mmCIF file of C-alpha atoms in Angstrom:
data_model
loop_
_atom_site.group_PDB
_atom_site.id
_atom_site.type_symbol
_atom_site.label_atom_id
_atom_site.label_comp_id
_atom_site.label_asym_id
_atom_site.label_seq_id
_atom_site.Cartn_x
_atom_site.Cartn_y
_atom_site.Cartn_z
ATOM 1 C CA MET A 1 -60.334 -9.727 24.142
ATOM 2 C CA ALA A 2 -60.279 -8.706 20.398
ATOM 3 C CA ILE A 3 -58.938 -6.003 18.745
ATOM 4 C CA LYS A 4 -61.701 -3.286 16.992
ATOM 5 C CA ARG A 5 -60.846 -2.077 13.666
ATOM 6 C CA PRO A 6 -60.020 1.713 13.383
ATOM 7 C CA HIS A 7 -61.919 1.550 9.371
ATOM 8 C CA HIS A 8 -59.269 4.218 7.792
ATOM 9 C CA PRO A 9 -60.169 3.354 4.239
ATOM 10 C CA MET A 10 -57.344 3.660 1.652
ATOM 11 C CA PRO A 11 -58.697 6.577 -1.401
ATOM 12 C CA SER A 12 -60.284 4.650 -3.661
ATOM 13 C CA PHE A 13 -58.634 4.257 -7.261
ATOM 14 C CA ASP A 14 -60.896 6.631 -9.125
ATOM 15 C CA GLU A 15 -59.910 9.375 -6.401
ATOM 16 C CA ALA A 16 -56.159 8.534 -7.007
ATOM 17 C CA VAL A 17 -56.293 8.764 -10.647
ATOM 18 C CA LEU A 18 -58.289 12.205 -10.230
ATOM 19 C CA LYS A 19 -55.795 13.542 -8.185
ATOM 20 C CA HIS A 20 -52.984 13.277 -10.556
ATOM 21 C CA SER A 21 -54.361 13.757 -13.557
ATOM 22 C CA GLY A 22 -52.603 15.713 -16.227
ATOM 23 C CA ALA A 23 -49.305 15.132 -13.998
ATOM 24 C CA LYS A 24 -46.432 14.407 -16.039
ATOM 25 C CA TYR A 25 -43.911 12.673 -13.973
ATOM 26 C CA PHE A 26 -44.728 10.296 -11.522
ATOM 27 C CA THR A 27 -42.414 8.466 -8.516
ATOM 28 C CA LYS A 28 -43.139 5.348 -6.783
ATOM 29 C CA LEU A 29 -41.768 4.661 -3.258
ATOM 30 C CA ASP A 30 -42.133 1.222 -1.955
ATOM 31 C CA ALA A 31 -42.238 0.790 1.582
ATOM 32 C CA HIS A 32 -39.770 -2.058 2.974
ATOM 33 C CA HIS A 33 -41.422 -3.728 5.707
ATOM 34 C CA GLY A 34 -43.702 -0.584 5.749
ATOM 35 C CA TYR A 35 -45.876 -1.783 9.240
ATOM 36 C CA TRP A 36 -42.427 -2.219 11.208
ATOM 37 C CA SER A 37 -42.220 1.382 11.002
ATOM 38 C CA LEU A 38 -44.971 1.973 13.586
ATOM 39 C CA GLU A 39 -43.961 2.132 17.321
ATOM 40 C CA LEU A 40 -46.563 0.404 19.277
ATOM 41 C CA ASP A 41 -47.227 1.937 22.680
ATOM 42 C CA GLU A 42 -46.818 0.256 25.831
ATOM 43 C CA GLU A 43 -50.384 -0.792 26.058
ATOM 44 C CA SER A 44 -50.689 -2.040 22.129
ATOM 45 C CA SER A 45 -47.323 -3.864 22.924
ATOM 46 C CA GLU A 46 -48.867 -5.778 25.649
ATOM 47 C CA LEU A 47 -51.446 -6.938 23.143
ATOM 48 C CA THR A 48 -49.146 -8.898 21.066
ATOM 49 C CA THR A 49 -47.469 -10.949 23.626
ATOM 50 C CA PHE A 50 -46.594 -14.547 22.961
ATOM 51 C CA ASN A 51 -45.511 -17.535 24.716
ATOM 52 C CA THR A 52 -42.124 -19.161 23.169
ATOM 53 C CA PRO A 53 -40.097 -22.426 25.731
ATOM 54 C CA TYR A 54 -37.732 -19.456 26.112
ATOM 55 C CA GLY A 55 -40.499 -17.250 28.171
ATOM 56 C CA ARG A 56 -43.358 -14.301 26.783
ATOM 57 C CA TYR A 57 -42.000 -12.164 24.115
ATOM 58 C CA LYS A 58 -44.069 -8.752 22.838
ATOM 59 C CA PHE A 59 -43.833 -7.302 19.372
ATOM 60 C CA LYS A 60 -42.305 -3.822 19.926
ATOM 61 C CA ARG A 61 -43.556 -2.619 16.368
ATOM 62 C CA MET A 62 -46.286 -3.135 14.603
ATOM 63 C CA PRO A 63 -46.831 -6.752 13.039
ATOM 64 C CA PHE A 64 -47.916 -8.114 9.658
ATOM 65 C CA GLY A 65 -51.336 -10.077 10.219
ATOM 66 C CA LEU A 66 -52.920 -7.655 12.683
ATOM 67 C CA ILE A 67 -56.502 -6.588 11.538
ATOM 68 C CA SER A 68 -56.070 -3.159 11.932
ATOM 69 C CA ALA A 69 -52.552 -3.231 10.649
ATOM 70 C CA GLN A 70 -53.722 -2.112 6.951
ATOM 71 C CA ASP A 71 -56.107 1.197 8.531
ATOM 72 C CA GLU A 72 -53.505 2.892 10.855
ATOM 73 C CA PHE A 73 -50.481 2.654 8.117
ATOM 74 C CA GLN A 74 -52.713 4.318 5.567
ATOM 75 C CA ARG A 75 -53.515 6.920 8.196
ATOM 76 C CA ARG A 76 -50.034 7.267 9.608
ATOM 77 C CA ILE A 77 -49.076 7.297 5.412
ATOM 78 C CA GLU A 78 -51.611 10.364 5.121
ATOM 79 C CA GLU A 79 -50.301 12.377 8.347
ATOM 80 C CA GLU A 80 -46.353 11.548 7.424
ATOM 81 C CA PHE A 81 -47.101 13.402 3.624
ATOM 82 C CA GLU A 82 -49.561 16.005 4.135
ATOM 83 C CA GLY A 83 -49.115 19.068 2.544
ATOM 84 C CA ILE A 84 -46.658 18.269 0.261
ATOM 85 C CA ARG A 85 -46.711 19.670 -3.247
ATOM 86 C CA GLU A 86 -45.108 19.726 -7.042
ATOM 87 C CA HIS A 87 -43.329 16.374 -8.060
ATOM 88 C CA ASP A 88 -39.470 17.528 -7.112
ATOM 89 C CA SER A 89 -39.853 18.933 -3.962
ATOM 90 C CA ASN A 90 -42.549 16.185 -3.425
ATOM 91 C CA VAL A 91 -40.143 13.481 -3.719
ATOM 92 C CA ARG A 92 -37.353 15.471 -1.442
ATOM 93 C CA SER A 93 -39.716 16.199 1.222
ATOM 94 C CA ALA A 94 -41.341 12.615 1.524
ATOM 95 C CA LEU A 95 -37.850 11.329 1.413
ATOM 96 C CA ILE A 96 -36.494 13.576 4.161
ATOM 97 C CA ARG A 97 -39.763 12.436 6.299
ATOM 98 C CA ASP A 98 -39.013 9.377 5.404
ATOM 99 C CA ARG A 99 -35.948 9.367 7.042
ATOM 100 C CA GLU A 100 -37.567 11.631 10.064
ATOM 101 C CA LYS A 101 -40.354 9.044 10.463
ATOM 102 C CA CYS A 102 -37.463 6.051 10.425
ATOM 103 C CA VAL A 103 -39.555 4.562 7.323
ATOM 104 C CA LYS A 104 -37.049 2.206 5.284
ATOM 105 C CA LEU A 105 -37.927 2.171 1.348
ATOM 106 C CA ASN A 106 -37.038 -0.605 -1.222
ATOM 107 C CA LEU A 107 -34.953 0.782 -3.457
ATOM 108 C CA GLN A 108 -35.341 -2.430 -6.120
ATOM 109 C CA LYS A 109 -38.857 -1.303 -6.143
ATOM 110 C CA CYS A 110 -38.987 2.280 -6.069
ATOM 111 C CA VAL A 111 -39.220 4.169 -9.722
ATOM 112 C CA PHE A 112 -38.399 8.666 -9.739
ATOM 113 C CA LYS A 113 -39.367 10.619 -11.875
ATOM 114 C CA THR A 114 -41.035 8.796 -14.845
ATOM 115 C CA ASP A 115 -43.465 8.812 -17.797
ATOM 116 C CA SER A 116 -45.441 6.391 -16.655
ATOM 117 C CA ILE A 117 -46.445 4.119 -13.360
ATOM 118 C CA PRO A 118 -48.293 1.113 -13.093
ATOM 119 C CA ASN A 119 -50.998 1.135 -10.132
ATOM 120 C CA PHE A 120 -53.637 -1.371 -9.853
ATOM 121 C CA GLY A 121 -53.660 -3.139 -12.595
ATOM 122 C CA HIS A 122 -53.175 -0.218 -14.868
ATOM 123 C CA ILE A 123 -51.182 2.401 -16.224
ATOM 124 C CA ILE A 124 -51.169 6.048 -15.421
ATOM 125 C CA SER A 125 -49.016 8.531 -17.649
ATOM 126 C CA GLU A 126 -49.345 11.881 -18.747
ATOM 127 C CA ALA A 127 -51.601 10.602 -21.863
ATOM 128 C CA GLY A 128 -54.361 9.053 -19.203
ATOM 129 C CA ILE A 129 -55.109 5.795 -18.417
ATOM 130 C CA HIS A 130 -55.100 2.273 -20.067
ATOM 131 C CA PRO A 131 -55.007 -0.967 -19.000
ATOM 132 C CA ASP A 132 -51.625 -2.786 -17.741
ATOM 133 C CA PRO A 133 -50.836 -5.322 -20.588
ATOM 134 C CA ARG A 134 -49.503 -7.799 -18.244
ATOM 135 C CA LYS A 135 -52.893 -8.460 -16.622
ATOM 136 C CA VAL A 136 -54.446 -9.095 -19.971
ATOM 137 C CA ARG A 137 -51.660 -11.256 -21.682
ATOM 138 C CA ALA A 138 -53.818 -14.307 -20.731
ATOM 139 C CA ARG A 139 -56.514 -13.583 -22.206
ATOM 140 C CA LYS A 140 -54.878 -11.594 -25.229
ATOM 141 C CA GLU A 141 -52.597 -14.623 -26.015
ATOM 142 C CA MET A 142 -55.072 -17.305 -25.506
ATOM 143 C CA ARG A 143 -54.566 -19.492 -28.161
ATOM 144 C CA ILE A 144 -57.600 -20.904 -30.383
ATOM 145 C CA PRO A 145 -59.511 -23.949 -29.380
ATOM 146 C CA LEU A 146 -58.595 -27.359 -31.011
ATOM 147 C CA THR A 147 -61.314 -29.718 -30.215
ATOM 148 C CA LYS A 148 -64.886 -29.454 -29.725
ATOM 149 C CA ASP A 149 -64.772 -28.875 -25.919
ATOM 150 C CA GLU A 150 -62.197 -26.566 -26.021
ATOM 151 C CA PHE A 151 -64.633 -24.448 -28.292
ATOM 152 C CA ARG A 152 -67.734 -25.194 -25.897
ATOM 153 C CA THR A 153 -65.669 -23.751 -23.476
ATOM 154 C CA VAL A 154 -64.792 -20.582 -25.012
ATOM 155 C CA LEU A 155 -68.616 -20.128 -26.218
ATOM 156 C CA GLY A 156 -69.445 -20.415 -22.870
ATOM 157 C CA MET A 157 -67.063 -17.717 -21.512
ATOM 158 C CA MET A 158 -68.554 -15.351 -24.162
ATOM 159 C CA ASN A 159 -71.919 -15.602 -22.986
ATOM 160 C CA TYR A 160 -70.984 -15.298 -19.830
ATOM 161 C CA LEU A 161 -69.021 -11.736 -20.491
ATOM 162 C CA ALA A 162 -72.095 -10.709 -22.901
ATOM 163 C CA ARG A 163 -73.371 -7.997 -20.726
ATOM 164 C CA TYR A 164 -70.125 -6.406 -21.409
ATOM 165 C CA ILE A 165 -69.404 -6.961 -25.002
ATOM 166 C CA PRO A 166 -71.516 -4.708 -27.652
ATOM 167 C CA ASN A 167 -72.791 -6.342 -30.142
ATOM 168 C CA LEU A 168 -71.900 -9.734 -29.326
ATOM 169 C CA SER A 169 -74.476 -11.417 -31.347
ATOM 170 C CA SER A 170 -72.966 -9.579 -34.443
ATOM 171 C CA LEU A 171 -69.323 -10.489 -33.229
ATOM 172 C CA ASN A 172 -69.625 -14.171 -32.485
ATOM 173 C CA GLN A 173 -72.090 -14.738 -35.465
ATOM 174 C CA PRO A 174 -69.078 -17.177 -37.229
ATOM 175 C CA LEU A 175 -68.618 -18.879 -34.121
ATOM 176 C CA ARG A 176 -72.596 -19.863 -33.554
ATOM 177 C CA LYS A 177 -72.389 -20.920 -37.130
ATOM 178 C CA LEU A 178 -69.631 -23.402 -36.254
ATOM 179 C CA ALA A 179 -71.236 -24.659 -32.915
ATOM 180 C CA ASN A 180 -74.581 -25.871 -34.940
ATOM 181 C CA GLN A 181 -72.143 -27.374 -37.935
ATOM 182 C CA ARG A 182 -71.587 -31.648 -37.082
ATOM 183 C CA GLU A 183 -68.084 -31.188 -37.924
ATOM 184 C CA PHE A 184 -65.671 -28.935 -36.247
ATOM 185 C CA LYS A 185 -63.557 -26.841 -38.267
ATOM 186 C CA TRP A 186 -61.806 -23.619 -37.380
ATOM 187 C CA GLU A 187 -61.305 -21.704 -40.293
ATOM 188 C CA GLU A 188 -59.907 -17.795 -40.933
ATOM 189 C CA GLU A 189 -63.571 -16.084 -40.592
ATOM 190 C CA HIS A 190 -63.442 -17.984 -37.137
ATOM 191 C CA ASN A 191 -60.131 -16.732 -36.087
ATOM 192 C CA SER A 192 -61.174 -13.397 -37.152
ATOM 193 C CA ALA A 193 -64.385 -13.122 -34.635
ATOM 194 C CA PHE A 194 -62.018 -15.002 -31.852
ATOM 195 C CA THR A 195 -59.529 -12.533 -32.067
ATOM 196 C CA ASN A 196 -61.916 -9.239 -32.014
ATOM 197 C CA ILE A 197 -64.072 -10.702 -29.067
ATOM 198 C CA LYS A 198 -60.789 -11.189 -27.340
ATOM 199 C CA GLU A 199 -59.898 -7.454 -27.616
ATOM 200 C CA TRP A 200 -63.781 -6.784 -27.004
ATOM 201 C CA ILE A 201 -62.885 -8.356 -23.258
ATOM 202 C CA CYS A 202 -59.441 -6.547 -22.849
ATOM 203 C CA ASP A 203 -60.807 -3.457 -23.558
ATOM 204 C CA SER A 204 -64.163 -4.076 -21.164
ATOM 205 C CA LEU A 205 -61.634 -4.621 -18.208
ATOM 206 C CA SER A 206 -62.804 -2.396 -15.022
ATOM 207 C CA PHE A 207 -60.639 -1.283 -12.464
ATOM 208 C CA LEU A 208 -60.666 -2.940 -8.997
ATOM 209 C CA ASP A 209 -61.534 -0.346 -6.233
ATOM 210 C CA PRO A 210 -60.202 -1.728 -2.777
ATOM 211 C CA THR A 211 -63.060 0.500 -0.822
ATOM 212 C CA SER A 212 -65.909 -1.360 -2.168
ATOM 213 C CA GLY A 213 -65.213 -4.702 -1.325
ATOM 214 C CA ASN A 214 -67.624 -7.783 -3.201
ATOM 215 C CA ILE A 215 -64.127 -9.108 -4.704
ATOM 216 C CA GLU A 216 -64.137 -12.513 -5.962
ATOM 217 C CA LEU A 217 -61.172 -15.112 -7.363
ATOM 218 C CA GLN A 218 -62.375 -17.329 -9.647
ATOM 219 C CA VAL A 219 -60.387 -20.246 -10.001
ATOM 220 C CA ASP A 220 -60.452 -23.353 -12.223
ATOM 221 C CA ALA A 221 -57.952 -26.525 -12.894
ATOM 222 C CA SER A 222 -57.493 -28.577 -15.837
ATOM 223 C CA LYS A 223 -55.556 -31.839 -16.313
ATOM 224 C CA PHE A 224 -52.975 -29.407 -17.705
ATOM 225 C CA GLY A 225 -53.698 -26.147 -17.023
ATOM 226 C CA LEU A 226 -54.378 -23.795 -14.388
ATOM 227 C CA GLY A 227 -56.928 -20.559 -14.920
ATOM 228 C CA ALA A 228 -57.745 -17.882 -12.396
ATOM 229 C CA THR A 229 -59.863 -14.005 -12.675
ATOM 230 C CA ILE A 230 -60.707 -11.319 -10.684
ATOM 231 C CA LEU A 231 -64.252 -10.444 -10.932
ATOM 232 C CA GLN A 232 -65.377 -7.151 -8.722
ATOM 233 C CA ASN A 233 -69.434 -6.625 -8.073
ATOM 234 C CA GLY A 234 -69.406 -9.151 -11.408
ATOM 235 C CA LYS A 235 -67.201 -7.179 -13.567
ATOM 236 C CA THR A 236 -64.102 -8.714 -14.734
ATOM 237 C CA VAL A 237 -60.791 -7.056 -13.391
ATOM 238 C CA SER A 238 -57.623 -9.488 -14.288
ATOM 239 C CA PHE A 239 -56.878 -12.501 -15.852
ATOM 240 C CA ALA A 240 -54.377 -15.147 -15.482
ATOM 241 C CA SER A 241 -53.366 -19.054 -16.349
ATOM 242 C CA LYS A 242 -50.432 -20.684 -16.471
ATOM 243 C CA SER A 243 -49.408 -24.784 -17.992
ATOM 244 C CA LEU A 244 -48.143 -27.294 -15.313
ATOM 245 C CA ASN A 245 -45.278 -29.241 -15.613
ATOM 246 C CA ARG A 246 -44.994 -32.939 -15.827
ATOM 247 C CA THR A 247 -44.493 -33.196 -12.106
ATOM 248 C CA GLU A 248 -47.362 -30.925 -12.032
ATOM 249 C CA GLN A 249 -49.865 -32.681 -14.152
ATOM 250 C CA ASN A 250 -49.385 -35.808 -11.573
ATOM 251 C CA TYR A 251 -50.915 -34.136 -8.803
ATOM 252 C CA SER A 252 -54.105 -35.209 -7.565
ATOM 253 C CA GLN A 253 -57.061 -33.468 -8.308
ATOM 254 C CA ILE A 254 -57.612 -31.663 -4.929
ATOM 255 C CA GLU A 255 -53.711 -30.410 -5.068
ATOM 256 C CA LYS A 256 -54.430 -29.141 -8.508
ATOM 257 C CA GLU A 257 -57.138 -26.827 -7.028
ATOM 258 C CA LEU A 258 -55.841 -25.268 -4.495
ATOM 259 C CA TYR A 259 -52.864 -24.902 -6.413
ATOM 260 C CA THR A 260 -55.186 -22.992 -8.531
ATOM 261 C CA ILE A 261 -55.897 -20.781 -5.673
ATOM 262 C CA LEU A 262 -52.096 -20.356 -4.924
ATOM 263 C CA PHE A 263 -51.517 -19.407 -8.202
ATOM 264 C CA GLY A 264 -54.256 -16.961 -8.594
ATOM 265 C CA CYS A 265 -53.148 -15.287 -4.973
ATOM 266 C CA LEU A 266 -49.628 -14.668 -5.726
ATOM 267 C CA HIS A 267 -50.157 -13.587 -9.442
ATOM 268 C CA HIS A 268 -52.835 -11.232 -8.281
ATOM 269 C CA HIS A 269 -51.219 -10.049 -4.884
ATOM 270 C CA GLN A 270 -51.653 -6.563 -5.724
ATOM 271 C CA TYR A 271 -54.947 -7.091 -5.984
ATOM 272 C CA LEU A 272 -56.093 -9.572 -2.792
ATOM 273 C CA TYR A 273 -53.457 -8.695 -0.108
ATOM 274 C CA GLY A 274 -55.057 -6.962 2.757
ATOM 275 C CA GLN A 275 -58.578 -7.727 1.483
ATOM 276 C CA LYS A 276 -61.308 -9.807 2.577
ATOM 277 C CA PHE A 277 -62.389 -12.376 -0.915
ATOM 278 C CA ILE A 278 -64.321 -15.226 -1.846
ATOM 279 C CA VAL A 279 -62.604 -17.893 -3.497
ATOM 280 C CA VAL A 280 -65.109 -19.188 -6.461
ATOM 281 C CA SER A 281 -64.211 -22.973 -7.305
ATOM 282 C CA ASP A 282 -65.794 -25.836 -8.434
ATOM 283 C CA HIS A 283 -64.825 -28.492 -6.499
ATOM 284 C CA LYS A 284 -66.252 -28.697 -3.008
ATOM 285 C CA PRO A 285 -63.374 -30.938 -1.012
ATOM 286 C CA LEU A 286 -61.485 -27.632 -1.271
ATOM 287 C CA GLN A 287 -63.614 -26.658 1.570
ATOM 288 C CA VAL A 288 -62.960 -29.144 3.924
ATOM 289 C CA VAL A 289 -59.457 -29.102 3.360
ATOM 290 C CA LEU A 290 -59.223 -25.366 3.979
ATOM 291 C CA ASN A 291 -61.554 -25.632 7.299
ATOM 292 C CA ARG A 292 -59.572 -28.521 8.895
ATOM 293 C CA PRO A 293 -56.280 -28.300 10.685
ATOM 294 C CA ILE A 294 -53.145 -27.680 8.180
ATOM 295 C CA SER A 295 -51.460 -30.797 10.014
ATOM 296 C CA LYS A 296 -54.445 -33.217 9.005
ATOM 297 C CA SER A 297 -53.119 -32.652 5.355
ATOM 298 C CA SER A 298 -50.465 -34.034 3.261
ATOM 299 C CA PRO A 299 -46.877 -32.551 2.846
ATOM 300 C CA ARG A 300 -47.731 -30.755 -0.468
ATOM 301 C CA LEU A 301 -50.980 -29.218 0.729
ATOM 302 C CA GLN A 302 -49.469 -28.450 3.746
ATOM 303 C CA ARG A 303 -46.864 -26.576 2.074
ATOM 304 C CA MET A 304 -49.364 -24.758 -0.010
ATOM 305 C CA LEU A 305 -51.715 -24.191 2.924
ATOM 306 C CA LEU A 306 -48.863 -22.121 4.413
ATOM 307 C CA LYS A 307 -48.290 -19.895 1.921
ATOM 308 C CA ILE A 308 -52.005 -19.019 1.466
ATOM 309 C CA GLN A 309 -52.101 -17.840 5.091
ATOM 310 C CA PRO A 310 -51.661 -14.408 4.258
ATOM 311 C CA TYR A 311 -54.651 -13.788 2.366
ATOM 312 C CA ASP A 312 -58.286 -13.302 4.071
ATOM 313 C CA PHE A 313 -60.613 -15.404 1.794
ATOM 314 C CA THR A 314 -63.172 -18.036 2.197
ATOM 315 C CA VAL A 315 -64.053 -20.445 -0.363
ATOM 316 C CA ILE A 316 -67.512 -21.131 -1.648
ATOM 317 C CA PHE A 317 -68.580 -24.045 -4.467
ATOM 318 C CA ARG A 318 -70.409 -23.065 -7.812
ATOM 319 C CA PRO A 319 -70.480 -25.187 -10.546
ATOM 320 C CA GLY A 320 -68.112 -25.375 -13.224
ATOM 321 C CA LYS A 321 -70.656 -23.946 -15.737
ATOM 322 C CA GLU A 322 -71.135 -20.762 -13.560
ATOM 323 C CA ILE A 323 -67.730 -20.026 -13.541
ATOM 324 C CA PRO A 324 -66.856 -20.159 -17.236
ATOM 325 C CA VAL A 325 -64.014 -17.524 -17.456
ATOM 326 C CA ALA A 326 -61.677 -19.293 -14.944
ATOM 327 C CA ASP A 327 -62.486 -22.897 -16.583
ATOM 328 C CA ALA A 328 -61.555 -21.408 -20.337
ATOM 329 C CA LEU A 329 -58.024 -20.387 -18.963
ATOM 330 C CA SER A 330 -57.346 -23.553 -17.340
ATOM 331 C CA ARG A 331 -58.189 -25.441 -20.595
ATOM 332 C CA LEU A 332 -56.391 -22.457 -23.063
ATOM 333 C CA TYR A 333 -53.609 -21.490 -20.868
ATOM 334 C CA LEU A 334 -50.745 -19.867 -21.703
ATOM 335 C CA PRO A 335 -47.383 -22.271 -22.724
ATOM 336 C CA GLU A 336 -44.889 -21.196 -20.098
ATOM 337 C CA GLU A 337 -44.207 -21.893 -16.670
ATOM 338 C CA ASP A 338 -44.609 -19.834 -13.779
ATOM 339 C CA THR A 339 -41.765 -20.142 -11.809
ATOM 340 C CA GLU A 340 -43.399 -17.810 -8.745
ATOM 341 C CA THR A 341 -45.760 -20.651 -7.647
ATOM 342 C CA GLN A 342 -43.137 -23.520 -7.810
ATOM 343 C CA ILE A 343 -44.023 -24.896 -4.221
ATOM 344 C CA GLU A 344 -41.798 -28.047 -4.316
ATOM 345 C CA ILE A 345 -38.928 -28.693 -1.544
ATOM 346 C CA GLU A 346 -35.879 -30.539 -2.203
ATOM 347 C CA SER A 347 -35.025 -32.959 -0.254
ATOM 348 C CA SER A 348 -32.381 -36.063 0.274
ATOM 349 C CA PRO A 349 -33.239 -39.310 1.304
ATOM 350 C CA ASN A 350 -30.308 -39.926 3.254
ATOM 351 C CA ALA A 351 -30.092 -36.482 4.777
ATOM 352 C CA ALA A 352 -29.917 -38.094 8.063
ATOM 353 C CA GLU A 353 -26.652 -40.214 7.186
ATOM 354 C CA ALA A 354 -25.355 -37.483 5.321
ATOM 355 C CA LEU A 355 -25.448 -35.412 8.809
ATOM 356 C CA GLU A 356 -23.676 -38.266 10.728
ATOM 357 C CA THR A 357 -20.050 -37.230 9.829
ATOM 358 C CA PRO A 358 -19.986 -33.722 10.297
ATOM 359 C CA HIS A 359 -21.728 -34.123 13.859
ATOM 360 C CA GLY A 360 -19.297 -36.882 15.064
ATOM 361 C CA GLU A 361 -16.593 -34.760 13.832
ATOM 362 C CA SER A 362 -17.646 -31.424 15.438
ATOM 363 C CA LYS A 363 -17.649 -33.504 18.935
ATOM 364 C CA GLY A 364 -14.676 -32.468 21.240
ATOM 365 C CA ASN A 365 -13.815 -29.457 19.184
ATOM 366 C CA PRO A 366 -14.424 -26.511 21.435
ATOM 367 C CA HIS A 367 -15.213 -23.889 18.550
ATOM 368 C CA ALA A 368 -18.104 -26.055 16.950
ATOM 369 C CA GLU A 369 -19.384 -26.729 20.479
ATOM 370 C CA ALA A 370 -19.273 -23.218 21.380
ATOM 371 C CA LEU A 371 -21.488 -22.396 18.344
ATOM 372 C CA THR A 372 -23.986 -25.246 19.005
ATOM 373 C CA SER A 373 -24.722 -24.134 22.936
ATOM 374 C CA SER A 374 -24.295 -20.217 22.315
ATOM 375 C CA PRO A 375 -27.777 -20.025 21.173
ATOM 376 C CA ILE A 376 -29.169 -22.238 24.156
ATOM 377 C CA THR A 377 -27.321 -20.450 26.540
ATOM 378 C CA ALA A 378 -28.043 -16.792 25.279
ATOM 379 C CA PHE A 379 -32.317 -17.842 25.405
ATOM 380 C CA ALA A 380 -31.567 -19.210 28.924
ATOM 381 C CA ALA A 381 -30.113 -16.388 30.479
ATOM 382 C CA LEU A 382 -32.964 -14.282 29.273
ATOM 383 C CA THR A 383 -35.078 -13.392 32.176
ATOM 384 C CA PRO A 384 -38.904 -13.932 30.779
ATOM 385 C CA PRO A 385 -41.573 -10.725 31.635
ATOM 386 C CA PRO A 386 -43.783 -11.619 34.902
#
């Protein structure tokens, strides 16, 4: 049996911006585990049944991961907030309806009556709309190339984005002259041209429309850094890069390449979660790792694979010269660490020995034995559904 997707599309970014044009104040409400606010009817609940050692269980509320979850949640949200007008009354009415519909909010992520608000990588305010500085930081702060190989990487990236940079031929003339010289000597005229082109690239970023698909996450890993960029319909949407610490620099190449996918997904979570997209890499073995059972991979790869499971993507191969933006980001990375993507788990080689003492001491202690047996006893007392 398969679940048929209802296809209730989210409003496009342009529609959302148009609807709020001229607004002076903005409020953002973030649902806490939003899907869990949707109660399943009996028939739908039966379809979520799963087996455990203690019997069969089923979800009573919408679980994460169902193909229809996003569409149903969007439809219910639109129904819930239909007909609300003006800011203060909007917020008051929204909170009342949230309480009536048992929708829990995440207070740490809610923003009330602010003069600007981030949305899909852009900042919306009374003055209009402009790119979120965080999504162009990797490009704006890209360091200058230090070697001729790094310089060739920069030129490849610029040529790839040429269609979106007006007058590129005049902007990069000093750089083209440098490319034809035998000696690589970076001077002020090259630095000025490099800075101007970076500004043009950042200004040419486009919106990501969740309803139009064709989303690509292009990734690349170098010896010392990772690069990831999002494109939609061939247009660049967002950039990201990070340096590798000493431990990460010792990863095998397949581990670095998979780590880059993990980094790209986590950094661009707001764009990619809930969307079908393509991951483009110049490392063919990734397709093998992602298509075989997780248990067949090394422990480090297993941890990465588990972390990227919530994302719906397919990996395809392209030569490095066809993904020059990600290649440049991985080589001219930002210097600081990105702690969000740390996947190492501390472990003690003597953990088993360390447990022997408390385990032995707990024997014969009625309180410890009660705590040990109570979960098993409680499950055993349950009567599994037929």
